[in-house]
């Protein structure tokens, strides 16, 4: 009698419906395959976020470097020149300096505008990469975590 009871209990632990058991096995396999695909994509998304953050930092550290100004007049050479020649050279130098300053203002304004555009693009790329990683993590959580440890 006890043997029969043990046999009945053992049989009842096995699914009464083999089709349901097979469907559950297929569901677990499909879930594992989904987890494997999602986990495989995670490092690529993390690297993309890291690269975008590094590019943003690099752009933020950029500083404007002005072009070289016209070299100042040599005082020793100026003393050897006649007064008229000194005045002519000084006028030429002053004109070259004014032209350089005007060009430099334009160049700096262009650099600042282009830098703002590059920073905006880098911020957008960083935000896009972060959003993709968040969506991916949400997808992993929906799949049951796939064995991931929680991240801060």
GROMACS .gro file of N, CA and C in nm:
model
  456
    1UNK      N    1   0.081  -0.118   0.000
    1UNK     CA    2   0.000   0.000   0.000
    1UNK      C    3   0.086   0.126   0.000
    2UNK      N    4   0.189   0.126   0.085
    2UNK     CA    5   0.279   0.240   0.090
    2UNK      C    6   0.352   0.258  -0.042
    3UNK      N    7   0.392   0.151  -0.103
    3UNK     CA    8   0.459   0.156  -0.231
    3UNK      C    9   0.367   0.216  -0.337
    4UNK      N   10   0.243   0.180  -0.335
    4UNK     CA   11   0.148   0.234  -0.431
    4UNK      C   12   0.130   0.383  -0.409
    5UNK      N   13   0.122   0.423  -0.284
    5UNK     CA   14   0.106   0.564  -0.253
    5UNK      C   15   0.227   0.644  -0.301
    6UNK      N   16   0.347   0.592  -0.281
    6UNK     CA   17   0.469   0.659  -0.326
    6UNK      C   18   0.471   0.667  -0.478
    7UNK      N   19   0.432   0.564  -0.544
    7UNK     CA   20   0.428   0.562  -0.691
    7UNK      C   21   0.327   0.662  -0.743
    8UNK      N   22   0.212   0.672  -0.679
    8UNK     CA   23   0.108   0.767  -0.722
    8UNK      C   24   0.158   0.909  -0.702
    9UNK      N   25   0.224   0.934  -0.588
    9UNK     CA   26   0.277   1.068  -0.561
    9UNK      C   27   0.385   1.105  -0.662
   10UNK      N   28   0.470   1.011  -0.692
   10UNK     CA   29   0.578   1.037  -0.788
   10UNK      C   30   0.521   1.066  -0.925
   11UNK      N   31   0.418   0.995  -0.960
   11UNK     CA   32   0.356   1.018  -1.091
   11UNK      C   33   0.284   1.150  -1.093
   12UNK      N   34   0.224   1.187  -0.981
   12UNK     CA   35   0.149   1.312  -0.981
   12UNK      C   36   0.242   1.432  -0.986
   13UNK      N   37   0.367   1.417  -0.943
   13UNK     CA   38   0.463   1.527  -0.954
   13UNK      C   39   0.501   1.552  -1.099
   14UNK      N   40   0.501   1.450  -1.177
   14UNK     CA   41   0.525   1.469  -1.319
   14UNK      C   42   0.397   1.528  -1.376
   15UNK      N   43   0.412   1.610  -1.474
   15UNK     CA   44   0.296   1.679  -1.529
   15UNK      C   45   0.198   1.578  -1.586
   16UNK      N   46   0.074   1.607  -1.559
   16UNK     CA   47  -0.031   1.523  -1.613
   16UNK      C   48  -0.048   1.551  -1.762
   17UNK      N   49   0.005   1.669  -1.806
   17UNK     CA   50  -0.012   1.709  -1.946
   17UNK      C   51   0.125   1.726  -2.011
   18UNK      N   52   0.172   1.627  -2.085
   18UNK     CA   53   0.304   1.637  -2.149
   18UNK      C   54   0.311   1.754  -2.247
   19UNK      N   55   0.202   1.791  -2.311
   19UNK     CA   56   0.203   1.903  -2.406
   19UNK      C   57   0.230   2.034  -2.331
   20UNK      N   58   0.171   2.049  -2.216
   20UNK     CA   59   0.194   2.170  -2.135
   20UNK      C   60   0.339   2.175  -2.089
   21UNK      N   61   0.391   2.059  -2.054
   21UNK     CA   62   0.531   2.052  -2.012
   21UNK      C   63   0.624   2.090  -2.127
   22UNK      N   64   0.595   2.042  -2.246
   22UNK     CA   65   0.676   2.076  -2.363
   22UNK      C   66   0.663   2.225  -2.396
   23UNK      N   67   0.544   2.279  -2.384
   23UNK     CA   68   0.524   2.422  -2.410
   23UNK      C   69   0.603   2.506  -2.310
   24UNK      N   70   0.604   2.464  -2.186
   24UNK     CA   71   0.680   2.536  -2.083
   24UNK      C   72   0.830   2.527  -2.112
   25UNK      N   73   0.876   2.411  -2.157
   25UNK     CA   74   1.018   2.396  -2.191
   25UNK      C   75   1.054   2.486  -2.309
   26UNK      N   76   0.967   2.492  -2.410
   26UNK     CA   77   0.992   2.582  -2.524
   26UNK      C   78   0.994   2.728  -2.480
   27UNK      N   79   0.903   2.763  -2.389
   27UNK     CA   80   0.899   2.901  -2.339
   27UNK      C   81   1.028   2.935  -2.265
   28UNK      N   82   1.077   2.841  -2.182
   28UNK     CA   83   1.201   2.865  -2.110
   28UNK      C   84   1.320   2.877  -2.206
   29UNK      N   85   1.322   2.795  -2.308
   29UNK     CA   86   1.430   2.802  -2.408
   29UNK      C   87   1.424   2.935  -2.482
   30UNK      N   88   1.306   2.977  -2.523
   30UNK     CA   89   1.291   3.105  -2.593
   30UNK      C   90   1.333   3.220  -2.503
   31UNK      N   91   1.293   3.214  -2.376
   31UNK     CA   92   1.333   3.318  -2.280
   31UNK      C   93   1.484   3.321  -2.265
   32UNK      N   94   1.547   3.206  -2.256
   32UNK     CA   95   1.693   3.201  -2.243
   32UNK      C   96   1.761   3.255  -2.367
   33UNK      N   97   1.707   3.224  -2.485
   33UNK     CA   98   1.765   3.277  -2.609
   33UNK      C   99   1.751   3.429  -2.613
   34UNK      N  100   1.636   3.480  -2.571
   34UNK     CA  101   1.617   3.626  -2.565
   34UNK      C  102   1.716   3.688  -2.468
   35UNK      N  103   1.732   3.626  -2.354
   35UNK     CA  104   1.829   3.677  -2.256
   35UNK      C  105   1.970   3.677  -2.314
   36UNK      N  106   2.006   3.569  -2.381
   36UNK     CA  107   2.140   3.559  -2.440
   36UNK      C  108   2.163   3.672  -2.541
   37UNK      N  109   2.063   3.697  -2.628
   37UNK     CA  110   2.076   3.806  -2.727
   37UNK      C  111   2.088   3.941  -2.658
   38UNK      N  112   2.003   3.965  -2.559
   38UNK     CA  113   2.006   4.093  -2.488
   38UNK      C  114   2.137   4.112  -2.414
   39UNK      N  115   2.185   4.007  -2.348
   39UNK     CA  116   2.312   4.017  -2.276
   39UNK      C  117   2.429   4.038  -2.370
   40UNK      N  118   2.423   3.978  -2.488
   40UNK     CA  119   2.532   3.993  -2.586
   40UNK      C  120   2.541   4.137  -2.634
   41UNK      N  121   2.428   4.208  -2.641
   41UNK     CA  122   2.428   4.345  -2.690
   41UNK      C  123   2.471   4.445  -2.582
   42UNK      N  124   2.464   4.406  -2.457
   42UNK     CA  125   2.493   4.497  -2.346
   42UNK      C  126   2.633   4.558  -2.351
   43UNK      N  127   2.741   4.483  -2.370
   43UNK     CA  128   2.875   4.543  -2.375
   43UNK      C  129   2.889   4.647  -2.488
   44UNK      N  130   2.829   4.619  -2.603
   44UNK     CA  131   2.837   4.714  -2.715
   44UNK      C  132   2.769   4.846  -2.676
   45UNK      N  133   2.656   4.839  -2.613
   45UNK     CA  134   2.585   4.959  -2.573
   45UNK      C  135   2.661   5.035  -2.464
   46UNK      N  136   2.723   4.961  -2.373
   46UNK     CA  137   2.803   5.025  -2.268
   46UNK      C  138   2.925   5.095  -2.328
   47UNK      N  139   2.990   5.030  -2.425
   47UNK     CA  140   3.106   5.092  -2.491
   47UNK      C  141   3.064   5.217  -2.567
   48UNK      N  142   2.949   5.213  -2.633
   48UNK     CA  143   2.900   5.330  -2.707
   48UNK      C  144   2.876   5.447  -2.612
   49UNK      N  145   2.819   5.419  -2.496
   49UNK     CA  146   2.796   5.525  -2.397
   49UNK      C  147   2.929   5.579  -2.347
   50UNK      N  148   3.022   5.492  -2.319
   50UNK     CA  149   3.152   5.535  -2.270
   50UNK      C  150   3.224   5.622  -2.375
   51UNK      N  151   3.220   5.579  -2.502
   51UNK     CA  152   3.284   5.658  -2.609
   51UNK      C  153   3.218   5.796  -2.621
   52UNK      N  154   3.087   5.801  -2.614
   52UNK     CA  155   3.018   5.930  -2.628
   52UNK      C  156   3.050   6.021  -2.510
   53UNK      N  157   3.063   5.964  -2.391
   53UNK     CA  158   3.100   6.046  -2.274
   53UNK      C  159   3.243   6.098  -2.287
   54UNK      N  160   3.333   6.013  -2.335
   54UNK     CA  161   3.472   6.056  -2.352
   54UNK      C  162   3.482   6.167  -2.457
   55UNK      N  163   3.407   6.154  -2.566
   55UNK     CA  164   3.408   6.257  -2.671
   55UNK      C  165   3.354   6.388  -2.616
   56UNK      N  166   3.248   6.382  -2.538
   56UNK     CA  167   3.192   6.503  -2.479
   56UNK      C  168   3.293   6.569  -2.387
   57UNK      N  169   3.361   6.492  -2.304
   57UNK     CA  170   3.464   6.547  -2.216
   57UNK      C  171   3.578   6.609  -2.295
   58UNK      N  172   3.619   6.541  -2.401
   58UNK     CA  173   3.727   6.593  -2.485
   58UNK      C  174   3.688   6.729  -2.543
   59UNK      N  175   3.568   6.738  -2.595
   59UNK     CA  176   3.521   6.864  -2.653
   59UNK      C  177   3.508   6.974  -2.549
   60UNK      N  178   3.466   6.937  -2.430
   60UNK     CA  179   3.453   7.037  -2.323
   60UNK      C  180   3.589   7.091  -2.281
   61UNK      N  181   3.693   7.011  -2.295
   61UNK     CA  182   3.827   7.056  -2.256
   61UNK      C  183   3.896   7.138  -2.364
   62UNK      N  184   3.842   7.138  -2.485
   62UNK     CA  185   3.905   7.213  -2.593
   62UNK      C  186   3.912   7.361  -2.559
   63UNK      N  187   4.022   7.423  -2.595
   63UNK     CA  188   4.037   7.567  -2.576
   63UNK      C  189   4.077   7.630  -2.709
   64UNK      N  190   4.037   7.754  -2.724
   64UNK     CA  191   4.070   7.826  -2.847
   64UNK      C  192   4.217   7.863  -2.846
   65UNK      N  193   4.282   7.840  -2.958
   65UNK     CA  194   4.422   7.877  -2.972
   65UNK      C  195   4.433   7.982  -3.083
   66UNK      N  196   4.464   8.106  -3.044
   66UNK     CA  197   4.474   8.212  -3.146
   66UNK      C  198   4.592   8.190  -3.239
   67UNK      N  199   4.579   8.243  -3.358
   67UNK     CA  200   4.691   8.238  -3.452
   67UNK      C  201   4.798   8.336  -3.403
   68UNK      N  202   4.921   8.317  -3.445
   68UNK     CA  203   5.027   8.407  -3.398
   68UNK      C  204   5.006   8.550  -3.448
   69UNK      N  205   5.028   8.641  -3.358
   69UNK     CA  206   5.018   8.784  -3.393
   69UNK      C  207   5.142   8.824  -3.473
   70UNK      N  208   5.134   8.935  -3.544
   70UNK     CA  209   5.254   8.982  -3.615
   70UNK      C  210   5.367   9.006  -3.513
   71UNK      N  211   5.489   8.968  -3.548
   71UNK     CA  212   5.598   8.988  -3.452
   71UNK      C  213   5.621   9.137  -3.428
   72UNK      N  214   5.649   9.174  -3.304
   72UNK     CA  215   5.673   9.316  -3.276
   72UNK      C  216   5.801   9.364  -3.344
   73UNK      N  217   5.808   9.493  -3.360
   73UNK     CA  218   5.928   9.551  -3.422
   73UNK      C  219   6.048   9.536  -3.329
   74UNK      N  220   6.163   9.517  -3.391
   74UNK     CA  221   6.288   9.502  -3.314
   74UNK      C  222   6.338   9.641  -3.276
   75UNK      N  223   6.347   9.671  -3.146
   75UNK     CA  224   6.390   9.806  -3.103
   75UNK      C  225   6.531   9.842  -3.151
   76UNK      N  226   6.620   9.743  -3.153
   76UNK     CA  227   6.757   9.771  -3.199
   76UNK      C  228   6.757   9.812  -3.346
   77UNK      N  229   6.678   9.740  -3.425
   77UNK     CA  230   6.670   9.772  -3.568
   77UNK      C  231   6.604   9.909  -3.588
   78UNK      N  232   6.504   9.939  -3.508
   78UNK     CA  233   6.435  10.066  -3.520
   78UNK      C  234   6.528  10.185  -3.491
   79UNK      N  235   6.618  10.167  -3.396
   79UNK     CA  236   6.710  10.276  -3.362
   79UNK      C  237   6.806  10.306  -3.476
   80UNK      N  238   6.836  10.207  -3.557
   80UNK     CA  239   6.930  10.226  -3.667
   80UNK      C  240   6.865  10.292  -3.787
   81UNK      N  241   6.731  10.294  -3.789
   81UNK     CA  242   6.660  10.351  -3.904
   81UNK      C  243   6.641  10.501  -3.886
   82UNK      N  244   6.623  10.566  -3.999
   82UNK     CA  245   6.589  10.708  -3.996
   82UNK      C  246   6.449  10.722  -3.937
   83UNK      N  247   6.418  10.839  -3.881
   83UNK     CA  248   6.289  10.864  -3.817
   83UNK      C  249   6.174  10.832  -3.914
   84UNK      N  250   6.186  10.878  -4.037
   84UNK     CA  251   6.080  10.854  -4.136
   84UNK      C  252   6.057  10.704  -4.154
   85UNK      N  253   6.166  10.628  -4.167
   85UNK     CA  254   6.155  10.483  -4.186
   85UNK      C  255   6.097  10.415  -4.061
   86UNK      N  256   6.132  10.466  -3.943
   86UNK     CA  257   6.074  10.413  -3.820
   86UNK      C  258   5.922  10.432  -3.819
   87UNK      N  259   5.880  10.551  -3.860
   87UNK     CA  260   5.736  10.582  -3.861
   87UNK      C  261   5.663  10.494  -3.963
   88UNK      N  262   5.725  10.475  -4.080
   88UNK     CA  263   5.664  10.391  -4.183
   88UNK      C  264   5.651  10.248  -4.132
   89UNK      N  265   5.758  10.194  -4.074
   89UNK     CA  266   5.752  10.057  -4.021
   89UNK      C  267   5.651  10.044  -3.909
   90UNK      N  268   5.642  10.147  -3.823
   90UNK     CA  269   5.544  10.143  -3.713
   90UNK      C  270   5.402  10.144  -3.769
   91UNK      N  271   5.378  10.225  -3.870
   91UNK     CA  272   5.245  10.229  -3.932
   91UNK      C  273   5.211  10.094  -3.996
   92UNK      N  274   5.310  10.036  -4.064
   92UNK     CA  275   5.288   9.905  -4.126
   92UNK      C  276   5.258   9.799  -4.019
   93UNK      N  277   5.333   9.805  -3.911
   93UNK     CA  278   5.311   9.710  -3.802
   93UNK      C  279   5.171   9.729  -3.742
   94UNK      N  280   5.135   9.854  -3.717
   94UNK     CA  281   5.003   9.883  -3.658
   94UNK      C  282   4.891   9.833  -3.750
   95UNK      N  283   4.906   9.854  -3.879
   95UNK     CA  284   4.806   9.808  -3.976
   95UNK      C  285   4.799   9.654  -3.976
   96UNK      N  286   4.914   9.590  -3.974
   96UNK     CA  287   4.917   9.444  -3.970
   96UNK      C  288   4.851   9.392  -3.842
   97UNK      N  289   4.874   9.460  -3.732
   97UNK     CA  290   4.815   9.421  -3.604
   97UNK      C  291   4.663   9.437  -3.606
   98UNK      N  292   4.614   9.546  -3.662
   98UNK     CA  293   4.469   9.569  -3.672
   98UNK      C  294   4.406   9.462  -3.761
   99UNK      N  295   4.469   9.431  -3.872
   99UNK     CA  296   4.417   9.327  -3.961
   99UNK      C  297   4.415   9.190  -3.892
  100UNK      N  298   4.524   9.161  -3.820
  100UNK     CA  299   4.531   9.035  -3.748
  100UNK      C  300   4.419   9.027  -3.643
  101UNK      N  301   4.398   9.135  -3.570
  101UNK     CA  302   4.294   9.136  -3.466
  101UNK      C  303   4.155   9.114  -3.529
  102UNK      N  304   4.130   9.176  -3.642
  102UNK     CA  305   4.000   9.159  -3.709
  102UNK      C  306   3.983   9.014  -3.755
  103UNK      N  307   4.087   8.960  -3.817
  103UNK     CA  308   4.081   8.820  -3.860
  103UNK      C  309   4.064   8.727  -3.741
  104UNK      N  310   4.132   8.757  -3.634
  104UNK     CA  311   4.128   8.673  -3.514
  104UNK      C  312   3.989   8.676  -3.451
  105UNK      N  313   3.925   8.792  -3.449
  105UNK     CA  314   3.788   8.799  -3.397
  105UNK      C  315   3.693   8.711  -3.478
  106UNK      N  316   3.706   8.717  -3.611
  106UNK     CA  317   3.622   8.634  -3.697
  106UNK      C  318   3.651   8.486  -3.676
  107UNK      N  319   3.779   8.455  -3.670
  107UNK     CA  320   3.821   8.316  -3.652
  107UNK      C  321   3.772   8.261  -3.519
  108UNK      N  322   3.783   8.340  -3.414
  108UNK     CA  323   3.738   8.296  -3.282
  108UNK      C  324   3.586   8.278  -3.278
  109UNK      N  325   3.512   8.371  -3.339
  109UNK     CA  326   3.366   8.359  -3.343
  109UNK      C  327   3.325   8.232  -3.418
  110UNK      N  328   3.392   8.203  -3.530
  110UNK     CA  329   3.364   8.082  -3.606
  110UNK      C  330   3.396   7.958  -3.522
  111UNK      N  331   3.511   7.959  -3.454
  111UNK     CA  332   3.550   7.846  -3.370
  111UNK      C  333   3.447   7.824  -3.260
  112UNK      N  334   3.401   7.930  -3.196
  112UNK     CA  335   3.304   7.916  -3.087
  112UNK      C  336   3.171   7.860  -3.138
  113UNK      N  337   3.127   7.906  -3.254
  113UNK     CA  338   3.002   7.855  -3.312
  113UNK      C  339   3.015   7.707  -3.345
  114UNK      N  340   3.126   7.671  -3.409
  114UNK     CA  341   3.149   7.530  -3.444
  114UNK      C  342   3.164   7.443  -3.319
  115UNK      N  343   3.227   7.497  -3.218
  115UNK     CA  344   3.242   7.423  -3.092
  115UNK      C  345   3.106   7.399  -3.028
  116UNK      N  346   3.021   7.501  -3.025
  116UNK     CA  347   2.886   7.483  -2.971
  116UNK      C  348   2.811   7.374  -3.046
  117UNK      N  349   2.824   7.375  -3.179
  117UNK     CA  350   2.758   7.273  -3.261
  117UNK      C  351   2.812   7.134  -3.230
  118UNK      N  352   2.945   7.122  -3.217
  118UNK     CA  353   3.005   6.992  -3.184
  118UNK      C  354   2.964   6.946  -3.045
  119UNK      N  355   2.959   7.040  -2.949
  119UNK     CA  356   2.916   7.005  -2.814
  119UNK      C  357   2.770   6.961  -2.813
  120UNK      N  358   2.685   7.033  -2.886
  120UNK     CA  359   2.544   6.995  -2.893
  120UNK      C  360   2.530   6.855  -2.952
  121UNK      N  361   2.604   6.827  -3.058
  121UNK     CA  362   2.598   6.694  -3.121
  121UNK      C  363   2.651   6.588  -3.026
  122UNK      N  364   2.758   6.618  -2.953
  122UNK     CA  365   2.815   6.521  -2.859
  122UNK      C  366   2.719   6.496  -2.742
  123UNK      N  367   2.655   6.602  -2.694
  123UNK     CA  368   2.556   6.584  -2.586
  123UNK      C  369   2.439   6.499  -2.635
  124UNK      N  370   2.396   6.523  -2.759
  124UNK     CA  371   2.286   6.444  -2.814
  124UNK      C  372   2.328   6.298  -2.830
  125UNK      N  373   2.449   6.274  -2.879
  125UNK     CA  374   2.497   6.136  -2.895
  125UNK      C  375   2.507   6.067  -2.759
  126UNK      N  376   2.553   6.139  -2.658
  126UNK     CA  377   2.563   6.082  -2.523
  126UNK      C  378   2.424   6.050  -2.469
  127UNK      N  379   2.330   6.141  -2.487
  127UNK     CA  380   2.193   6.118  -2.440
  127UNK      C  381   2.129   6.000  -2.513
  128UNK      N  382   2.155   5.990  -2.643
  128UNK     CA  383   2.101   5.879  -2.722
  128UNK      C  384   2.158   5.745  -2.675
  129UNK      N  385   2.289   5.742  -2.651
  129UNK     CA  386   2.353   5.618  -2.604
  129UNK      C  387   2.302   5.580  -2.465
  130UNK      N  388   2.285   5.680  -2.378
  130UNK     CA  389   2.234   5.651  -2.243
  130UNK      C  390   2.090   5.600  -2.251
  131UNK      N  391   2.009   5.660  -2.337
  131UNK     CA  392   1.870   5.615  -2.351
  131UNK      C  393   1.864   5.473  -2.406
  132UNK      N  394   1.950   5.442  -2.502
  132UNK     CA  395   1.953   5.307  -2.559
  132UNK      C  396   1.990   5.205  -2.451
  133UNK      N  397   2.085   5.240  -2.368
  133UNK     CA  398   2.126   5.149  -2.260
  133UNK      C  399   2.013   5.134  -2.158
  134UNK      N  400   1.945   5.243  -2.123
  134UNK     CA  401   1.832   5.234  -2.030
  134UNK      C  402   1.721   5.145  -2.087
  135UNK      N  403   1.689   5.165  -2.216
  135UNK     CA  404   1.586   5.082  -2.279
  135UNK      C  405   1.627   4.935  -2.276
  136UNK      N  406   1.753   4.912  -2.302
  136UNK     CA  407   1.804   4.774  -2.303
  136UNK      C  408   1.793   4.712  -2.164
  137UNK      N  409   1.831   4.788  -2.063
  137UNK     CA  410   1.821   4.737  -1.926
  137UNK      C  411   1.675   4.712  -1.888
  138UNK      N  412   1.584   4.799  -1.932
  138UNK     CA  413   1.442   4.778  -1.907
  138UNK      C  414   1.395   4.649  -1.973
  139UNK      N  415   1.443   4.626  -2.094
  139UNK     CA  416   1.408   4.503  -2.165
  139UNK      C  417   1.461   4.382  -2.089
  140UNK      N  418   1.583   4.392  -2.038
  140UNK     CA  419   1.639   4.282  -1.960
  140UNK      C  420   1.557   4.258  -1.833
  141UNK      N  421   1.515   4.366  -1.769
  141UNK     CA  422   1.433   4.351  -1.649
  141UNK      C  423   1.300   4.283  -1.681
  142UNK      N  424   1.241   4.317  -1.795
  142UNK     CA  425   1.116   4.253  -1.836
  142UNK      C  426   1.137   4.103  -1.858
  143UNK      N  427   1.255   4.068  -1.901
  143UNK     CA  428   1.284   3.926  -1.925
  143UNK      C  429   1.321   3.854  -1.794
  144UNK      N  430   1.316   3.926  -1.686
  144UNK     CA  431   1.346   3.863  -1.557
  144UNK      C  432   1.487   3.887  -1.508
  145UNK      N  433   1.556   3.983  -1.568
  145UNK     CA  434   1.690   4.016  -1.524
  145UNK      C  435   1.800   3.939  -1.592
  146UNK      N  436   1.771   3.820  -1.640
  146UNK     CA  437   1.867   3.736  -1.713
  146UNK      C  438   1.995   3.716  -1.632
  147UNK      N  439   1.982   3.716  -1.501
  147UNK     CA  440   2.099   3.688  -1.418
  147UNK      C  441   2.188   3.809  -1.396
  148UNK      N  442   2.143   3.928  -1.433
  148UNK     CA  443   2.224   4.048  -1.411
  148UNK      C  444   2.216   4.092  -1.267
  149UNK      N  445   2.326   4.149  -1.220
  149UNK     CA  446   2.325   4.211  -1.087
  149UNK      C  447   2.274   4.353  -1.104
  150UNK      N  448   2.201   4.406  -1.003
  150UNK     CA  449   2.153   4.544  -1.013
  150UNK      C  450   2.268   4.641  -1.024
  151UNK      N  451   2.249   4.745  -1.104
  151UNK     CA  452   2.353   4.847  -1.120
  151UNK      C  453   2.310   4.972  -1.045
  152UNK      N  454   2.407   5.047  -0.993
  152UNK     CA  455   2.373   5.168  -0.918
  152UNK      C  456   2.317   5.275  -1.008
   0.00000   0.00000   0.00000
